[in-house]
Amino acid sequence: MSTGSLFLLAPRINETGLQLLTAARRRGLRAHTARSWQVPEELAGLRPAHLYGGPLFADAVARELGIAALDAPADWLTALPRELTRRRVECTTLALARQVRRPAFFKPPVDKFFPARIHPDGSRLPGPDALDDDTLVLVSDVVTFRQEYRLFVLDGAVRTASRYATDGDLDVRPLAEDPLRREVEAFAAEVLAVCAEGLPSAVVVDIGLLADGRWAVVEANPAWASGGYGCDPEHVLDVVLRAAGPDTAVLDRDRPHLRDLPAVVR
């Protein structure tokens, strides 16, 4: 990443975006908030470029800016050993998920095609008139997380972390101030020792403490679309810049994790 690189943020910027905007400008990046869901004309030719925003924003601008966006594998959770997930998780199609006849947690793996939540069965998921039958869905056994933590991971190591929820409610605290810090760090190290090679080099991993006192992985998400909560913005920026940066600088290990970007017609 060179001084003067473009860092483009999605419209309707959130608190994390504001923090990253400030951090990026301190580093000498040309950090801008887009006015709409497209690249501003005056910035269209700037290279190299990076972005921060949701999947819709990445799909709208990344290809035009020559940005490679790294996604966590859709089926990543399903490949983890049960001692790390503490629950059954499967990645299936929406058509098959609608046939599930037990209480479960249903979630799109990356794109938020519908709200992630617990349903008594799959019959209440969006129908074929709303979403294609082959849309991927994660179906998970229902568990109760008492505390949940966000880890920004770069090259297999946690760069910064924060608590973000207690008993399902927003409860933000930097990890350095959390009484469970050592337990979080220990479980994070265990998780990354097992599965770092199956993730992109820059990614977000969420973990949590279950009601029964055991630790479990919650999910993995693209760093370029994830809130920072109480994480250090400078370290969040380090991860985001790698997670959505020039397509000419993609690491070989990250090529399987490149987001399939659509061609946008203006």
PDB file of C-alpha atoms in Angstrom:
ATOM      1  CA  MET A   1       0.000   0.000   0.000  1.00  0.00           C
ATOM      2  CA  SER A   2       1.520   3.312  -1.075  1.00  0.00           C
ATOM      3  CA  THR A   3       0.896   6.826   0.193  1.00  0.00           C
ATOM      4  CA  GLY A   4      -1.689   8.438  -2.054  1.00  0.00           C
ATOM      5  CA  SER A   5      -3.622   5.218  -2.673  1.00  0.00           C
ATOM      6  CA  LEU A   6      -7.371   5.650  -2.978  1.00  0.00           C
ATOM      7  CA  PHE A   7      -9.499   4.388  -0.084  1.00  0.00           C
ATOM      8  CA  LEU A   8     -13.177   4.587  -1.007  1.00  0.00           C
ATOM      9  CA  LEU A   9     -15.915   4.123   1.567  1.00  0.00           C
ATOM     10  CA  ALA A  10     -19.573   3.364   0.961  1.00  0.00           C
ATOM     11  CA  PRO A  11     -22.263   6.051   1.249  1.00  0.00           C
ATOM     12  CA  ARG A  12     -24.138   6.276   4.550  1.00  0.00           C
ATOM     13  CA  ILE A  13     -20.866   5.794   6.390  1.00  0.00           C
ATOM     14  CA  ASN A  14     -21.033   4.080   9.811  1.00  0.00           C
ATOM     15  CA  GLU A  15     -18.932   4.651  12.933  1.00  0.00           C
ATOM     16  CA  THR A  16     -16.258   2.196  11.804  1.00  0.00           C
ATOM     17  CA  GLY A  17     -16.122   3.924   8.436  1.00  0.00           C
ATOM     18  CA  LEU A  18     -15.565   7.294  10.101  1.00  0.00           C
ATOM     19  CA  GLN A  19     -12.738   5.831  12.175  1.00  0.00           C
ATOM     20  CA  LEU A  20     -11.138   4.258   9.106  1.00  0.00           C
ATOM     21  CA  LEU A  21     -11.525   7.473   7.122  1.00  0.00           C
ATOM     22  CA  THR A  22      -9.555   9.339   9.800  1.00  0.00           C
ATOM     23  CA  ALA A  23      -6.934   6.605  10.140  1.00  0.00           C
ATOM     24  CA  ALA A  24      -6.449   6.388   6.375  1.00  0.00           C
ATOM     25  CA  ARG A  25      -5.978  10.129   5.996  1.00  0.00           C
ATOM     26  CA  ARG A  26      -3.383  10.111   8.764  1.00  0.00           C
ATOM     27  CA  ARG A  27      -1.423   7.639   6.639  1.00  0.00           C
ATOM     28  CA  GLY A  28      -1.616   9.836   3.583  1.00  0.00           C
ATOM     29  CA  LEU A  29      -4.238   7.818   1.695  1.00  0.00           C
ATOM     30  CA  ARG A  30      -6.751   9.619  -0.478  1.00  0.00           C
ATOM     31  CA  ALA A  31      -9.746   8.589   1.620  1.00  0.00           C
ATOM     32  CA  HIS A  32     -13.203   9.529   0.359  1.00  0.00           C
ATOM     33  CA  THR A  33     -16.805   8.625   1.100  1.00  0.00           C
ATOM     34  CA  ALA A  34     -18.747   7.865  -2.080  1.00  0.00           C
ATOM     35  CA  ARG A  35     -21.815  10.010  -2.720  1.00  0.00           C
ATOM     36  CA  SER A  36     -23.684   7.147  -4.387  1.00  0.00           C
ATOM     37  CA  TRP A  37     -23.286   3.481  -5.295  1.00  0.00           C
ATOM     38  CA  GLN A  38     -20.690   4.191  -7.940  1.00  0.00           C
ATOM     39  CA  VAL A  39     -17.155   5.524  -8.273  1.00  0.00           C
ATOM     40  CA  PRO A  40     -17.064   9.347  -8.257  1.00  0.00           C
ATOM     41  CA  GLU A  41     -15.974  10.603 -11.685  1.00  0.00           C
ATOM     42  CA  GLU A  42     -13.048  12.557 -10.277  1.00  0.00           C
ATOM     43  CA  LEU A  43     -11.653   9.386  -8.623  1.00  0.00           C
ATOM     44  CA  ALA A  44     -12.304   6.875 -11.413  1.00  0.00           C
ATOM     45  CA  GLY A  45      -8.723   6.673 -12.678  1.00  0.00           C
ATOM     46  CA  LEU A  46      -6.926   6.536  -9.351  1.00  0.00           C
ATOM     47  CA  ARG A  47      -4.820   3.438  -8.670  1.00  0.00           C
ATOM     48  CA  PRO A  48      -4.046   1.568  -6.506  1.00  0.00           C
ATOM     49  CA  ALA A  49      -7.405   1.491  -4.748  1.00  0.00           C
ATOM     50  CA  HIS A  50      -9.024  -0.079  -1.685  1.00  0.00           C
ATOM     51  CA  LEU A  51     -12.583  -0.033  -0.347  1.00  0.00           C
ATOM     52  CA  TYR A  52     -14.676  -0.429   2.780  1.00  0.00           C
ATOM     53  CA  GLY A  53     -18.424  -1.074   2.625  1.00  0.00           C
ATOM     54  CA  GLY A  54     -20.998  -3.822   2.304  1.00  0.00           C
ATOM     55  CA  PRO A  55     -21.298  -6.488  -0.410  1.00  0.00           C
ATOM     56  CA  LEU A  56     -23.564  -4.318  -2.580  1.00  0.00           C
ATOM     57  CA  PHE A  57     -20.976  -1.540  -2.573  1.00  0.00           C
ATOM     58  CA  ALA A  58     -18.142  -3.930  -3.383  1.00  0.00           C
ATOM     59  CA  ASP A  59     -20.133  -5.399  -6.252  1.00  0.00           C
ATOM     60  CA  ALA A  60     -20.868  -1.908  -7.570  1.00  0.00           C
ATOM     61  CA  VAL A  61     -17.357  -0.420  -7.556  1.00  0.00           C
ATOM     62  CA  ALA A  62     -14.622  -3.026  -6.999  1.00  0.00           C
ATOM     63  CA  ARG A  63     -14.185  -4.207 -10.590  1.00  0.00           C
ATOM     64  CA  GLU A  64     -14.068  -0.666 -11.951  1.00  0.00           C
ATOM     65  CA  LEU A  65     -11.354   0.250  -9.426  1.00  0.00           C
ATOM     66  CA  GLY A  66      -9.316  -2.905  -9.998  1.00  0.00           C
ATOM     67  CA  ILE A  67      -9.988  -4.105  -6.454  1.00  0.00           C
ATOM     68  CA  ALA A  68      -9.907  -7.758  -5.394  1.00  0.00           C
ATOM     69  CA  ALA A  69     -12.267  -8.384  -2.460  1.00  0.00           C
ATOM     70  CA  LEU A  70     -11.565 -11.393  -0.256  1.00  0.00           C
ATOM     71  CA  ASP A  71     -14.497 -13.473   1.009  1.00  0.00           C
ATOM     72  CA  ALA A  72     -14.470 -16.142   3.696  1.00  0.00           C
ATOM     73  CA  PRO A  73     -15.456 -19.525   2.177  1.00  0.00           C
ATOM     74  CA  ALA A  74     -19.216 -20.051   2.307  1.00  0.00           C
ATOM     75  CA  ASP A  75     -18.776 -23.521   3.812  1.00  0.00           C
ATOM     76  CA  TRP A  76     -15.922 -22.627   6.193  1.00  0.00           C
ATOM     77  CA  LEU A  77     -17.907 -23.336   9.370  1.00  0.00           C
ATOM     78  CA  THR A  78     -19.013 -26.744   8.110  1.00  0.00           C
ATOM     79  CA  ALA A  79     -15.393 -27.861   7.712  1.00  0.00           C
ATOM     80  CA  LEU A  80     -14.403 -27.025  11.295  1.00  0.00           C
ATOM     81  CA  PRO A  81     -14.169 -29.798  13.890  1.00  0.00           C
ATOM     82  CA  ARG A  82     -17.118 -30.020  16.281  1.00  0.00           C
ATOM     83  CA  GLU A  83     -14.887 -29.083  19.233  1.00  0.00           C
ATOM     84  CA  LEU A  84     -14.544 -25.622  17.671  1.00  0.00           C
ATOM     85  CA  THR A  85     -18.159 -25.068  16.583  1.00  0.00           C
ATOM     86  CA  ARG A  86     -19.943 -26.971  19.405  1.00  0.00           C
ATOM     87  CA  ARG A  87     -22.874 -27.456  17.060  1.00  0.00           C
ATOM     88  CA  ARG A  88     -23.899 -29.031  13.778  1.00  0.00           C
ATOM     89  CA  VAL A  89     -23.560 -26.638  10.830  1.00  0.00           C
ATOM     90  CA  GLU A  90     -24.342 -27.396   7.186  1.00  0.00           C
ATOM     91  CA  CYS A  91     -24.136 -25.311   4.031  1.00  0.00           C
ATOM     92  CA  THR A  92     -26.998 -26.083   1.694  1.00  0.00           C
ATOM     93  CA  THR A  93     -29.264 -24.522  -0.884  1.00  0.00           C
ATOM     94  CA  LEU A  94     -32.254 -22.396  -0.028  1.00  0.00           C
ATOM     95  CA  ALA A  95     -34.514 -24.993  -1.653  1.00  0.00           C
ATOM     96  CA  LEU A  96     -33.263 -27.693   0.729  1.00  0.00           C
ATOM     97  CA  ALA A  97     -33.166 -25.341   3.713  1.00  0.00           C
ATOM     98  CA  ARG A  98     -36.895 -24.697   3.279  1.00  0.00           C
ATOM     99  CA  GLN A  99     -37.434 -28.423   3.907  1.00  0.00           C
ATOM    100  CA  VAL A 100     -35.735 -28.385   7.336  1.00  0.00           C
ATOM    101  CA  ARG A 101     -38.284 -29.380   9.963  1.00  0.00           C
ATOM    102  CA  ARG A 102     -36.526 -28.510  13.209  1.00  0.00           C
ATOM    103  CA  PRO A 103     -35.613 -25.260  14.989  1.00  0.00           C
ATOM    104  CA  ALA A 104     -32.382 -23.922  13.501  1.00  0.00           C
ATOM    105  CA  PHE A 105     -30.389 -20.769  12.890  1.00  0.00           C
ATOM    106  CA  PHE A 106     -30.556 -19.829   9.207  1.00  0.00           C
ATOM    107  CA  LYS A 107     -28.040 -17.414   7.673  1.00  0.00           C
ATOM    108  CA  PRO A 108     -26.699 -16.459   4.245  1.00  0.00           C
ATOM    109  CA  PRO A 109     -22.929 -17.168   4.359  1.00  0.00           C
ATOM    110  CA  VAL A 110     -21.773 -13.714   3.152  1.00  0.00           C
ATOM    111  CA  ASP A 111     -24.365 -11.590   1.383  1.00  0.00           C
ATOM    112  CA  LYS A 112     -27.308 -10.558   3.547  1.00  0.00           C
ATOM    113  CA  PHE A 113     -30.059 -11.835   1.264  1.00  0.00           C
ATOM    114  CA  PHE A 114     -32.328 -12.247   4.302  1.00  0.00           C
ATOM    115  CA  PRO A 115     -31.952 -11.605   8.055  1.00  0.00           C
ATOM    116  CA  ALA A 116     -29.971 -14.200   9.993  1.00  0.00           C
ATOM    117  CA  ARG A 117     -32.184 -15.587  12.734  1.00  0.00           C
ATOM    118  CA  ILE A 118     -33.627 -18.637  14.477  1.00  0.00           C
ATOM    119  CA  HIS A 119     -36.721 -20.137  12.843  1.00  0.00           C
ATOM    120  CA  PRO A 120     -38.897 -23.000  14.128  1.00  0.00           C
ATOM    121  CA  ASP A 121     -38.255 -24.655  10.743  1.00  0.00           C
ATOM    122  CA  GLY A 122     -37.282 -23.723   7.192  1.00  0.00           C
ATOM    123  CA  SER A 123     -40.788 -23.042   5.933  1.00  0.00           C
ATOM    124  CA  ARG A 124     -40.532 -19.317   6.735  1.00  0.00           C
ATOM    125  CA  LEU A 125     -37.469 -18.694   4.598  1.00  0.00           C
ATOM    126  CA  PRO A 126     -37.876 -16.555   1.458  1.00  0.00           C
ATOM    127  CA  GLY A 127     -39.724 -18.343  -1.322  1.00  0.00           C
ATOM    128  CA  PRO A 128     -38.575 -18.940  -4.914  1.00  0.00           C
ATOM    129  CA  ASP A 129     -40.339 -15.744  -5.983  1.00  0.00           C
ATOM    130  CA  ALA A 130     -37.925 -13.762  -3.757  1.00  0.00           C
ATOM    131  CA  LEU A 131     -34.623 -15.689  -3.996  1.00  0.00           C
ATOM    132  CA  ASP A 132     -33.250 -18.375  -6.300  1.00  0.00           C
ATOM    133  CA  ASP A 133     -33.520 -21.933  -5.034  1.00  0.00           C
ATOM    134  CA  ASP A 134     -29.743 -22.421  -5.346  1.00  0.00           C
ATOM    135  CA  THR A 135     -28.902 -19.513  -3.015  1.00  0.00           C
ATOM    136  CA  LEU A 136     -26.505 -20.827  -0.361  1.00  0.00           C
ATOM    137  CA  VAL A 137     -27.692 -20.961   3.258  1.00  0.00           C
ATOM    138  CA  LEU A 138     -25.966 -21.958   6.486  1.00  0.00           C
ATOM    139  CA  VAL A 139     -28.189 -24.053   8.757  1.00  0.00           C
ATOM    140  CA  SER A 140     -26.946 -24.343  12.326  1.00  0.00           C
ATOM    141  CA  ASP A 141     -28.122 -26.014  15.509  1.00  0.00           C
ATOM    142  CA  VAL A 142     -29.414 -23.472  18.017  1.00  0.00           C
ATOM    143  CA  VAL A 143     -26.912 -22.520  20.719  1.00  0.00           C
ATOM    144  CA  THR A 144     -26.823 -19.654  23.209  1.00  0.00           C
ATOM    145  CA  PHE A 145     -23.839 -17.328  23.242  1.00  0.00           C
ATOM    146  CA  ARG A 146     -23.289 -15.390  26.462  1.00  0.00           C
ATOM    147  CA  GLN A 147     -20.400 -13.254  25.153  1.00  0.00           C
ATOM    148  CA  GLU A 148     -19.313 -12.662  21.551  1.00  0.00           C
ATOM    149  CA  TYR A 149     -16.002 -11.278  20.262  1.00  0.00           C
ATOM    150  CA  ARG A 150     -14.732  -9.956  16.937  1.00  0.00           C
ATOM    151  CA  LEU A 151     -11.199 -10.740  15.751  1.00  0.00           C
ATOM    152  CA  PHE A 152      -9.533  -8.910  12.861  1.00  0.00           C
ATOM    153  CA  VAL A 153      -7.037 -11.435  11.515  1.00  0.00           C
ATOM    154  CA  LEU A 154      -4.063 -10.780   9.226  1.00  0.00           C
ATOM    155  CA  ASP A 155      -1.702 -13.529   8.073  1.00  0.00           C
ATOM    156  CA  GLY A 156      -3.088 -15.964  10.633  1.00  0.00           C
ATOM    157  CA  ALA A 157      -2.658 -13.660  13.650  1.00  0.00           C
ATOM    158  CA  VAL A 158      -5.157 -11.497  15.522  1.00  0.00           C
ATOM    159  CA  ARG A 159      -4.297  -7.835  14.953  1.00  0.00           C
ATOM    160  CA  THR A 160      -7.076  -6.383  17.118  1.00  0.00           C
ATOM    161  CA  ALA A 161     -10.170  -7.688  18.900  1.00  0.00           C
ATOM    162  CA  SER A 162     -13.257  -6.506  20.744  1.00  0.00           C
ATOM    163  CA  ARG A 163     -16.261  -7.817  22.606  1.00  0.00           C
ATOM    164  CA  TYR A 164     -19.426  -6.866  20.759  1.00  0.00           C
ATOM    165  CA  ALA A 165     -22.332  -8.638  22.475  1.00  0.00           C
ATOM    166  CA  THR A 166     -23.537 -10.016  25.795  1.00  0.00           C
ATOM    167  CA  ASP A 167     -26.572 -12.308  25.833  1.00  0.00           C
ATOM    168  CA  GLY A 168     -27.371 -11.215  22.290  1.00  0.00           C
ATOM    169  CA  ASP A 169     -27.366  -7.484  23.041  1.00  0.00           C
ATOM    170  CA  LEU A 170     -24.781  -4.996  21.806  1.00  0.00           C
ATOM    171  CA  ASP A 171     -22.090  -4.640  24.477  1.00  0.00           C
ATOM    172  CA  VAL A 172     -18.857  -3.185  23.129  1.00  0.00           C
ATOM    173  CA  ARG A 173     -15.562  -3.301  24.987  1.00  0.00           C
ATOM    174  CA  PRO A 174     -11.965  -3.430  23.685  1.00  0.00           C
ATOM    175  CA  LEU A 175     -10.434  -6.806  24.412  1.00  0.00           C
ATOM    176  CA  ALA A 176      -7.677  -5.214  26.524  1.00  0.00           C
ATOM    177  CA  GLU A 177     -10.354  -4.115  29.005  1.00  0.00           C
ATOM    178  CA  ASP A 178     -12.319  -7.381  29.041  1.00  0.00           C
ATOM    179  CA  PRO A 179     -12.038  -9.750  32.029  1.00  0.00           C
ATOM    180  CA  LEU A 180     -12.098 -12.754  29.678  1.00  0.00           C
ATOM    181  CA  ARG A 181      -9.189 -11.481  27.592  1.00  0.00           C
ATOM    182  CA  ARG A 182      -6.867 -14.427  28.274  1.00  0.00           C
ATOM    183  CA  GLU A 183      -9.568 -16.973  27.468  1.00  0.00           C
ATOM    184  CA  VAL A 184     -10.435 -15.157  24.243  1.00  0.00           C
ATOM    185  CA  GLU A 185      -6.790 -15.043  23.188  1.00  0.00           C
ATOM    186  CA  ALA A 186      -6.274 -18.712  24.011  1.00  0.00           C
ATOM    187  CA  PHE A 187      -9.307 -19.896  22.043  1.00  0.00           C
ATOM    188  CA  ALA A 188      -8.512 -17.577  19.133  1.00  0.00           C
ATOM    189  CA  ALA A 189      -5.020 -19.072  18.937  1.00  0.00           C
ATOM    190  CA  GLU A 190      -6.513 -22.586  18.972  1.00  0.00           C
ATOM    191  CA  VAL A 191      -8.948 -21.740  16.171  1.00  0.00           C
ATOM    192  CA  LEU A 192      -6.348 -20.092  13.950  1.00  0.00           C
ATOM    193  CA  ALA A 193      -3.863 -22.901  14.471  1.00  0.00           C
ATOM    194  CA  VAL A 194      -6.438 -25.297  13.034  1.00  0.00           C
ATOM    195  CA  CYS A 195      -8.080 -23.280  10.276  1.00  0.00           C
ATOM    196  CA  ALA A 196      -6.022 -20.237   9.258  1.00  0.00           C
ATOM    197  CA  GLU A 197      -4.979 -21.928   5.993  1.00  0.00           C
ATOM    198  CA  GLY A 198      -8.622 -22.293   4.993  1.00  0.00           C
ATOM    199  CA  LEU A 199      -9.265 -18.546   5.316  1.00  0.00           C
ATOM    200  CA  PRO A 200      -8.092 -15.558   3.303  1.00  0.00           C
ATOM    201  CA  SER A 201      -5.024 -13.789   4.676  1.00  0.00           C
ATOM    202  CA  ALA A 202      -7.186 -10.868   5.846  1.00  0.00           C
ATOM    203  CA  VAL A 203     -10.523 -11.726   7.427  1.00  0.00           C
ATOM    204  CA  VAL A 204     -12.791 -11.300  10.438  1.00  0.00           C
ATOM    205  CA  VAL A 205     -13.500 -14.252  12.734  1.00  0.00           C
ATOM    206  CA  ASP A 206     -16.140 -14.084  15.473  1.00  0.00           C
ATOM    207  CA  ILE A 207     -15.962 -16.353  18.511  1.00  0.00           C
ATOM    208  CA  GLY A 208     -18.062 -16.615  21.644  1.00  0.00           C
ATOM    209  CA  LEU A 209     -18.583 -18.085  25.086  1.00  0.00           C
ATOM    210  CA  LEU A 210     -21.572 -20.417  25.249  1.00  0.00           C
ATOM    211  CA  ALA A 211     -24.047 -20.607  28.112  1.00  0.00           C
ATOM    212  CA  ASP A 212     -22.472 -23.932  29.149  1.00  0.00           C
ATOM    213  CA  GLY A 213     -19.047 -22.296  29.594  1.00  0.00           C
ATOM    214  CA  ARG A 214     -17.441 -23.666  26.432  1.00  0.00           C
ATOM    215  CA  TRP A 215     -15.956 -21.531  23.662  1.00  0.00           C
ATOM    216  CA  ALA A 216     -17.117 -21.798  20.055  1.00  0.00           C
ATOM    217  CA  VAL A 217     -16.630 -20.186  16.658  1.00  0.00           C
ATOM    218  CA  VAL A 218     -19.543 -17.970  15.634  1.00  0.00           C
ATOM    219  CA  GLU A 219     -18.650 -17.264  11.987  1.00  0.00           C
ATOM    220  CA  ALA A 220     -16.163 -15.647   9.600  1.00  0.00           C
ATOM    221  CA  ASN A 221     -16.852 -12.501   7.574  1.00  0.00           C
ATOM    222  CA  PRO A 222     -15.101 -10.298   5.004  1.00  0.00           C
ATOM    223  CA  ALA A 223     -13.046  -7.639   6.786  1.00  0.00           C
ATOM    224  CA  TRP A 224     -14.026  -4.995   4.210  1.00  0.00           C
ATOM    225  CA  ALA A 225     -17.683  -5.287   5.257  1.00  0.00           C
ATOM    226  CA  SER A 226     -17.342  -5.773   9.029  1.00  0.00           C
ATOM    227  CA  GLY A 227     -17.884  -3.352  11.895  1.00  0.00           C
ATOM    228  CA  GLY A 228     -14.920  -2.666  14.139  1.00  0.00           C
ATOM    229  CA  TYR A 229     -16.804  -2.229  17.433  1.00  0.00           C
ATOM    230  CA  GLY A 230     -14.104  -1.545  20.074  1.00  0.00           C
ATOM    231  CA  CYS A 231     -11.167  -2.671  17.914  1.00  0.00           C
ATOM    232  CA  ASP A 232      -8.177  -0.419  17.279  1.00  0.00           C
ATOM    233  CA  PRO A 233      -9.001   1.439  14.013  1.00  0.00           C
ATOM    234  CA  GLU A 234      -5.352   1.468  12.907  1.00  0.00           C
ATOM    235  CA  HIS A 235      -5.158  -2.324  13.062  1.00  0.00           C
ATOM    236  CA  VAL A 236      -8.626  -2.690  11.527  1.00  0.00           C
ATOM    237  CA  LEU A 237      -7.380  -0.582   8.629  1.00  0.00           C
ATOM    238  CA  ASP A 238      -4.356  -2.865   8.188  1.00  0.00           C
ATOM    239  CA  VAL A 239      -6.676  -5.831   7.711  1.00  0.00           C
ATOM    240  CA  VAL A 240      -9.207  -3.995   5.524  1.00  0.00           C
ATOM    241  CA  LEU A 241      -6.539  -2.710   3.125  1.00  0.00           C
ATOM    242  CA  ARG A 242      -5.370  -6.271   2.465  1.00  0.00           C
ATOM    243  CA  ALA A 243      -8.916  -7.650   2.310  1.00  0.00           C
ATOM    244  CA  ALA A 244     -10.003  -5.245  -0.448  1.00  0.00           C
ATOM    245  CA  GLY A 245      -6.978  -4.016  -2.365  1.00  0.00           C
ATOM    246  CA  PRO A 246      -5.407  -3.990  -5.845  1.00  0.00           C
ATOM    247  CA  ASP A 247      -6.091  -7.075  -7.929  1.00  0.00           C
ATOM    248  CA  THR A 248      -2.478  -6.858  -9.122  1.00  0.00           C
ATOM    249  CA  ALA A 249      -1.193  -7.537  -5.601  1.00  0.00           C
ATOM    250  CA  VAL A 250      -3.284 -10.576  -4.615  1.00  0.00           C
ATOM    251  CA  LEU A 251      -1.339 -13.267  -2.771  1.00  0.00           C
ATOM    252  CA  ASP A 252      -1.408 -16.738  -4.322  1.00  0.00           C
ATOM    253  CA  ARG A 253      -2.979 -18.154  -1.169  1.00  0.00           C
ATOM    254  CA  ASP A 254      -5.844 -15.641  -1.495  1.00  0.00           C
ATOM    255  CA  ARG A 255      -6.825 -16.432  -5.074  1.00  0.00           C
ATOM    256  CA  PRO A 256      -9.353 -19.138  -4.059  1.00  0.00           C
ATOM    257  CA  HIS A 257     -11.064 -16.519  -1.859  1.00  0.00           C
ATOM    258  CA  LEU A 258     -11.635 -13.802  -4.452  1.00  0.00           C
ATOM    259  CA  ARG A 259     -15.191 -12.518  -4.578  1.00  0.00           C
ATOM    260  CA  ASP A 260     -16.867 -13.099  -7.940  1.00  0.00           C
ATOM    261  CA  LEU A 261     -17.562  -9.496  -8.928  1.00  0.00           C
ATOM    262  CA  PRO A 262     -20.348  -8.731 -11.412  1.00  0.00           C
ATOM    263  CA  ALA A 263     -19.896  -6.588 -14.501  1.00  0.00           C
ATOM    264  CA  VAL A 264     -21.725  -3.342 -13.774  1.00  0.00           C
ATOM    265  CA  VAL A 265     -23.517  -1.559 -16.608  1.00  0.00           C
ATOM    266  CA  ARG A 266     -24.001   2.164 -16.050  1.00  0.00           C
TER     267      ARG A 266
END
